[in-house]
Amino acid sequence: MEAGVEARLARERERMVDEQLARRGITDARVLDAMRRIPRHRFVEEGLAHGAYEDHPLPIGEGQTISQPYIVALMTSLLELTGQEKVLEVGTGSGYQTAVLGALARRVCSVERLPRLPSARGARSRASASPTSGSASATRARLARRGALRADPRRRRRSAVPPPLVEQLAEGGRMVLPVGNAEDQVLTVVERSGGEIRSRQAGDCKFVKLVGKYAWES
């Protein structure tokens, strides 16, 4: 892109962080800094770059979307990453969330089942983040771990928390995921603490359809 366009988009990115994130309660300074630095417009088609910093998701092909900036920030904040985590992300999508996680964790491994999506074509490499790697998978979910599974940020909705993921949570592990159905979803945080599984709700959300073993019936 021309220098003038990049400069304008950089200003829009600053405004996005100030107006859409900080003013709406995102207080994690590391998350805000990462989203100030990572160019979201490089994770969408060039014809959509002008709207990359608006307050809504954008299509990325194959019926998938790049999530609304606020949702990316909220889910990432709920993980409470410290920078020491090894993050496994399943369902890369555009690669934007991958880059944000990569800026906040020690390492990110991301997999995607749809080879035509921007992430599969190398969009992640166009942003500054910690080392990432990727491969294909039939599972649509998001996981993160430090040692054993420590956290799970996922973009895809489910009718219930997948039992295998709960079983793999280490002490102090955390999952952030949409729970519900196609019309009614709630962002939920699931944690293992003191040997017990605890969950809490973090607000309404809306995501594209989940496919796979733990998806609801279409």
PDB file of N, CA, C and O in Angstrom, residues 68 73 140 166-167 171 200 208 217:
ATOM      1  N   GLN A  68     -14.872  -9.147  15.220  1.00  0.00           N
ATOM      2  CA  GLN A  68     -14.924  -7.743  15.659  1.00  0.00           C
ATOM      3  C   GLN A  68     -13.731  -7.457  16.573  1.00  0.00           C
ATOM      4  O   GLN A  68     -13.398  -8.265  17.436  1.00  0.00           O
ATOM      5  N   ALA A  73     -10.132  -8.532  21.527  1.00  0.00           N
ATOM      6  CA  ALA A  73      -9.512  -7.960  22.725  1.00  0.00           C
ATOM      7  C   ALA A  73     -10.094  -8.573  23.993  1.00  0.00           C
ATOM      8  O   ALA A  73      -9.354  -8.889  24.939  1.00  0.00           O
ATOM      9  N   ARG A 140     -12.715 -27.206  14.918  1.00  0.00           N
ATOM     10  CA  ARG A 140     -12.853 -25.766  14.970  1.00  0.00           C
ATOM     11  C   ARG A 140     -12.933 -25.362  16.431  1.00  0.00           C
ATOM     12  O   ARG A 140     -13.943 -25.518  17.089  1.00  0.00           O
ATOM     13  N   VAL A 166     -11.991 -29.967  28.777  1.00  0.00           N
ATOM     14  CA  VAL A 166     -12.041 -29.780  30.226  1.00  0.00           C
ATOM     15  C   VAL A 166     -11.096 -30.772  30.901  1.00  0.00           C
ATOM     16  O   VAL A 166     -10.360 -30.424  31.834  1.00  0.00           O
ATOM     17  N   GLU A 167     -11.102 -32.020  30.421  1.00  0.00           N
ATOM     18  CA  GLU A 167     -10.248 -33.052  31.010  1.00  0.00           C
ATOM     19  C   GLU A 167      -8.773 -32.705  30.884  1.00  0.00           C
ATOM     20  O   GLU A 167      -7.960 -33.088  31.720  1.00  0.00           O
ATOM     21  N   GLU A 171      -4.065 -27.518  36.219  1.00  0.00           N
ATOM     22  CA  GLU A 171      -4.375 -26.625  37.337  1.00  0.00           C
ATOM     23  C   GLU A 171      -4.034 -25.190  36.929  1.00  0.00           C
ATOM     24  O   GLU A 171      -2.926 -24.915  36.453  1.00  0.00           O
ATOM     25  N   ARG A 200     -17.729 -18.984  34.426  1.00  0.00           N
ATOM     26  CA  ARG A 200     -18.432 -17.707  34.593  1.00  0.00           C
ATOM     27  C   ARG A 200     -18.718 -17.133  33.217  1.00  0.00           C
ATOM     28  O   ARG A 200     -18.022 -17.420  32.241  1.00  0.00           O
ATOM     29  N   VAL A 208     -19.642 -17.440  13.809  1.00  0.00           N
ATOM     30  CA  VAL A 208     -20.065 -18.273  12.684  1.00  0.00           C
ATOM     31  C   VAL A 208     -20.162 -19.728  13.128  1.00  0.00           C
ATOM     32  O   VAL A 208     -19.687 -20.112  14.195  1.00  0.00           O
ATOM     33  N   GLU A 217     -26.414 -29.955  15.951  1.00  0.00           N
ATOM     34  CA  GLU A 217     -26.975 -30.467  14.712  1.00  0.00           C
ATOM     35  C   GLU A 217     -27.469 -29.308  13.847  1.00  0.00           C
ATOM     36  O   GLU A 217     -28.089 -28.372  14.333  1.00  0.00           O
TER      37      GLU A 217
END
